[in-house]
C-alpha positions as semicolon CSV with decimal commas, in nm:
position;residue;x (nm);y (nm);z (nm)
1;M;-0,114;0,145;4,581
2;S;-0,260;0,348;4,305
3;A;-0,626;0,323;4,216
4;A;-0,720;0,069;3,943
5;V;-0,715;0,184;3,583
6;T;-1,074;0,210;3,455
7;A;-1,256;0,343;3,137
8;H;-1,317;0,658;3,356
9;D;-0,941;0,749;3,327
10;F;-1,038;0,818;2,942
11;P;-1,334;1,024;2,934
12;E;-1,293;1,149;2,591
13;I;-1,476;0,944;2,310
14;R;-1,193;0,979;2,055
15;W;-0,857;0,822;2,150
16;Q;-0,533;1,010;2,163
17;G;-0,352;0,709;1,992
18;H;-0,346;0,641;1,636
19;W;-0,418;0,337;1,437
20;I;-0,086;0,225;1,307
21;W;0,058;-0,072;1,103
22;V;0,402;-0,193;0,940
23;P;0,571;0,024;0,653
24;E;0,634;-0,295;0,434
25;E;0,264;-0,336;0,373
26;P;0,136;0,021;0,256
27;I;-0,231;0,022;0,318
28;K;-0,395;0,205;0,012
29;P;-0,777;0,286;-0,024
30;S;-0,968;0,006;-0,228
31;G;-1,240;0,138;-0,438
32;P;-1,495;0,242;-0,521
33;L;-1,697;0,252;-0,178
34;S;-1,602;-0,053;0,031
35;A;-1,394;-0,378;0,042
36;S;-1,473;-0,730;0,130
37;V;-1,329;-0,987;0,360
38;N;-1,053;-1,177;0,163
39;P;-1,096;-1,546;0,243
40;Q;-0,740;-1,606;0,154
41;A;-0,558;-1,311;0,348
42;P;-0,230;-1,393;0,465
43;E;-0,123;-1,408;0,801
44;T;0,101;-1,123;0,908
45;H;0,349;-1,042;1,198
46;G;0,428;-0,695;1,298
47;L;0,692;-0,565;1,535
48;F;0,684;-0,211;1,678
49;R;0,909;-0,023;1,917
50;K;0,894;0,330;2,093
51;T;1,168;0,501;2,297
52;V;1,077;0,764;2,548
53;H;1,259;0,948;2,779
54;L;1,119;1,056;3,122
55;D;1,259;1,285;3,376
56;Q;1,082;1,105;3,661
57;V;0,805;0,823;3,668
58;P;0,453;0,943;3,738
59;D;0,282;0,771;4,030
60;R;0,013;0,642;3,810
61;A;0,009;0,611;3,421
62;P;-0,325;0,499;3,285
63;A;-0,267;0,313;2,974
64;R;-0,490;0,121;2,707
65;I;-0,399;-0,078;2,398
66;T;-0,563;-0,323;2,141
67;A;-0,498;-0,459;1,807
68;D;-0,633;-0,686;1,513
69;S;-0,573;-0,969;1,588
70;R;-0,366;-1,035;1,888
71;Y;-0,058;-0,831;2,053
72;A;0,214;-0,880;2,333
73;L;0,320;-0,582;2,498
74;F;0,683;-0,538;2,658
75;V;0,830;-0,238;2,843
76;N;1,185;-0,239;2,917
77;G;1,223;-0,590;2,825
78;Q;0,948;-0,709;3,048
79;G;0,639;-0,871;2,928
80;V;0,336;-0,647;3,036
81;F;0,009;-0,746;2,868
82;R;-0,134;-0,974;2,592
83;G;-0,467;-0,948;2,420
84;P;-0,733;-0,867;2,312
85;I;-0,978;-1,109;2,431
86;R;-1,198;-1,259;2,133
87;S;-1,470;-1,073;2,045
88;Q;-1,759;-0,995;1,761
89;P;-1,552;-0,837;1,480
90;R;-1,740;-0,504;1,520
91;R;-1,690;-0,462;1,863
92;L;-1,316;-0,490;1,914
93;Y;-1,210;-0,499;2,294
94;Y;-0,923;-0,304;2,459
95;D;-0,698;-0,362;2,742
96;L;-0,647;-0,127;3,050
97;F;-0,367;-0,126;3,293
98;D;-0,129;0,105;3,474
99;L;0,218;0,146;3,287
100;A;0,377;0,328;3,572
101;P;0,523;0,022;3,757
102;Y;0,712;-0,080;3,429
103;L;0,869;0,253;3,370
104;Q;1,202;0,409;3,494
105;P;1,365;0,751;3,495
106;G;1,556;0,804;3,185
107;E;1,518;0,590;2,869
108;N;1,211;0,361;2,826
109;V;1,131;0,146;2,543
110;L;0,788;-0,008;2,442
111;A;0,788;-0,307;2,212
112;V;0,471;-0,464;2,095
113;Y;0,426;-0,777;1,876
114;V;0,114;-0,811;1,661
115;K;-0,023;-1,090;1,485
116;Y;-0,298;-1,066;1,224
117;Y;-0,447;-1,420;1,182
118;G;-0,567;-1,345;0,798
119;T;-0,794;-1,619;0,768
120;P;-1,115;-1,711;0,983
121;K;-1,062;-1,905;1,271
122;S;-1,278;-2,086;1,550
123;Y;-1,164;-1,816;1,772
124;W;-1,116;-1,510;1,528
125;M;-1,349;-1,367;1,274
126;P;-1,218;-1,073;1,043
127;A;-1,406;-0,763;1,026
128;T;-1,563;-0,652;0,717
129;P;-1,313;-0,387;0,617
130;N;-1,377;-0,030;0,487
131;L;-1,144;0,107;0,210
132;T;-0,840;0,087;0,444
133;L;-0,906;-0,083;0,798
134;G;-0,963;-0,433;0,848
135;K;-0,764;-0,553;0,535
136;T;-0,453;-0,658;0,766
137;G;-0,328;-0,601;1,121
138;I;-0,361;-0,286;1,316
139;L;-0,245;-0,149;1,646
140;V;-0,354;0,139;1,880
141;F;-0,193;0,253;2,200
142;E;-0,220;0,532;2,443
143;A;-0,079;0,630;2,797
144;D;-0,117;0,941;2,986
145;L;0,206;1,003;3,160
146;G;0,068;1,322;3,346
147;A;0,333;1,617;3,343
148;A;0,519;1,452;3,070
149;G;0,217;1,424;2,834
150;W;0,053;1,169;2,636
151;L;0,250;0,861;2,492
152;V;0,063;0,744;2,203
153;S;0,096;0,521;1,872
154;D;0,175;0,748;1,568
155;A;0,439;0,763;1,309
156;S;0,715;0,814;1,525
157;W;0,712;0,458;1,638
158;K;0,938;0,209;1,448
159;A;0,816;-0,074;1,285
160;R;0,883;-0,381;1,079
161;K;0,707;-0,677;0,935
162;S;0,893;-1,005;1,054
163;D;0,938;-1,275;0,810
164;A;1,021;-1,549;1,023
165;W;0,692;-1,700;0,986
166;S;0,597;-1,885;0,678
167;D;0,247;-1,932;0,519
168;Q;0,392;-2,125;0,239
169;W;0,277;-2,459;0,378
170;R;-0,080;-2,367;0,285
171;N;0,022;-2,405;-0,077
172;D;0,175;-2,733;-0,028
173;I;-0,088;-2,952;0,126
174;E;-0,428;-2,993;-0,013
175;D;-0,629;-3,050;0,320
176;P;-0,441;-2,967;0,660
177;V;-0,648;-3,208;0,854
178;G;-0,969;-3,025;0,718
179;G;-0,814;-2,687;0,801
180;G;-0,895;-2,726;1,153
181;V;-0,568;-2,772;1,314
182;P;-0,352;-2,460;1,356
183;I;-0,005;-2,500;1,201
184;E;0,277;-2,245;1,263
185;V;0,610;-2,239;1,071
186;F;0,871;-2,029;1,237
187;D;1,232;-1,994;1,133
188;A;1,407;-1,877;1,433
189;R;1,717;-1,801;1,239
190;R;1,530;-1,496;1,084
191;F;1,387;-1,337;1,405
192;S;1,605;-1,114;1,653
193;H;1,534;-1,265;2,016
194;D;1,624;-0,940;2,163
195;W;1,396;-0,725;1,968
196;Y;1,205;-0,598;2,262
197;D;1,503;-0,505;2,465
198;A;1,611;-0,156;2,540
199;G;1,950;-0,211;2,388
200;F;1,837;-0,317;2,059
201;D;1,936;-0,145;1,729
202;D;1,616;-0,055;1,552
203;S;1,769;0,206;1,326
204;G;1,734;-0,026;1,042
205;W;1,369;-0,024;1,080
206;G;1,098;0,196;0,913
207;A;0,850;0,437;1,045
208;A;0,520;0,299;1,147
209;Q;0,245;0,406;0,914
210;V;-0,057;0,602;1,025
211;V;-0,372;0,439;0,887
212;P;-0,697;0,646;0,847
213;A;-1,048;0,481;0,836
214;M;-1,181;0,564;0,496
215;H;-1,531;0,489;0,408
216;L;-1,862;0,644;0,281
217;G;-1,974;0,901;0,525
218;G;-1,648;0,895;0,727
219;F;-1,394;1,153;0,794
220;A;-1,054;0,952;0,745
221;S;-0,981;0,962;1,142
222;T;-0,676;0,780;1,240
223;Q;-0,797;0,763;1,577
224;P;-1,075;0,519;1,731
225;P;-1,341;0,478;1,733
226;T;-1,372;0,420;1,370
227;D;-1,534;0,175;1,147
228;P;-1,490;-0,133;1,126
229;Y;-1,414;-0,210;1,473
230;G;-1,681;-0,003;1,615
231;P;-1,714;0,169;1,960
232;L;-1,408;-0,018;2,131
233;L;-1,501;-0,200;2,467
234;S;-1,305;-0,219;2,765
235;R;-1,222;-0,583;2,861
236;V;-1,290;-0,515;3,218
237;G;-1,586;-0,283;3,180
238;F;-1,659;0,036;3,379
């Protein structure tokens, strides 16, 4: 059995992976200096896919991932991880795991579903956004595949915003039980149930957009750690 993956497997402060989001929601800088939390921000659902070919599977492939607000990761059609755990908005947590057991020689497909809650919940609070990050959903992923190099979230990933969920009910009722009961309206006819499978045709999807962190005194880095999520923290610690 390989050694457990820990934060020590990623000694560099800067991540290899980039912040990415769906192309249907272009993230443009708001000005002039900062943005504020939008109390009416819409809930958004993003789907991401990445295909990678491996001549052989490494014995161990340390990986980590996080998203705002929640994600579900699938590899070759198999559910692998869900997260992140709830956190203070400026200290986003990430998850660590070994990707190797889910890989196979030849073609591999990683698929990630990301849900952005939009409005504050009892279990989630939005981060105060900078000019770009924090205004909508976001995803970052990286895995060290050894001799095959790094597998990271970037513009080579396919992405699509799902329209199977509807927020229209918010406009149709005056008081949804005081706003305290989560309500989800989902049209399964508008959702491809096999979107995370290896054989799914994603040729109609766009390229993920890479999102820089733009703020006063910043350097527009697209790789964590960045404002507004702070120094990302491991769920399992050191």
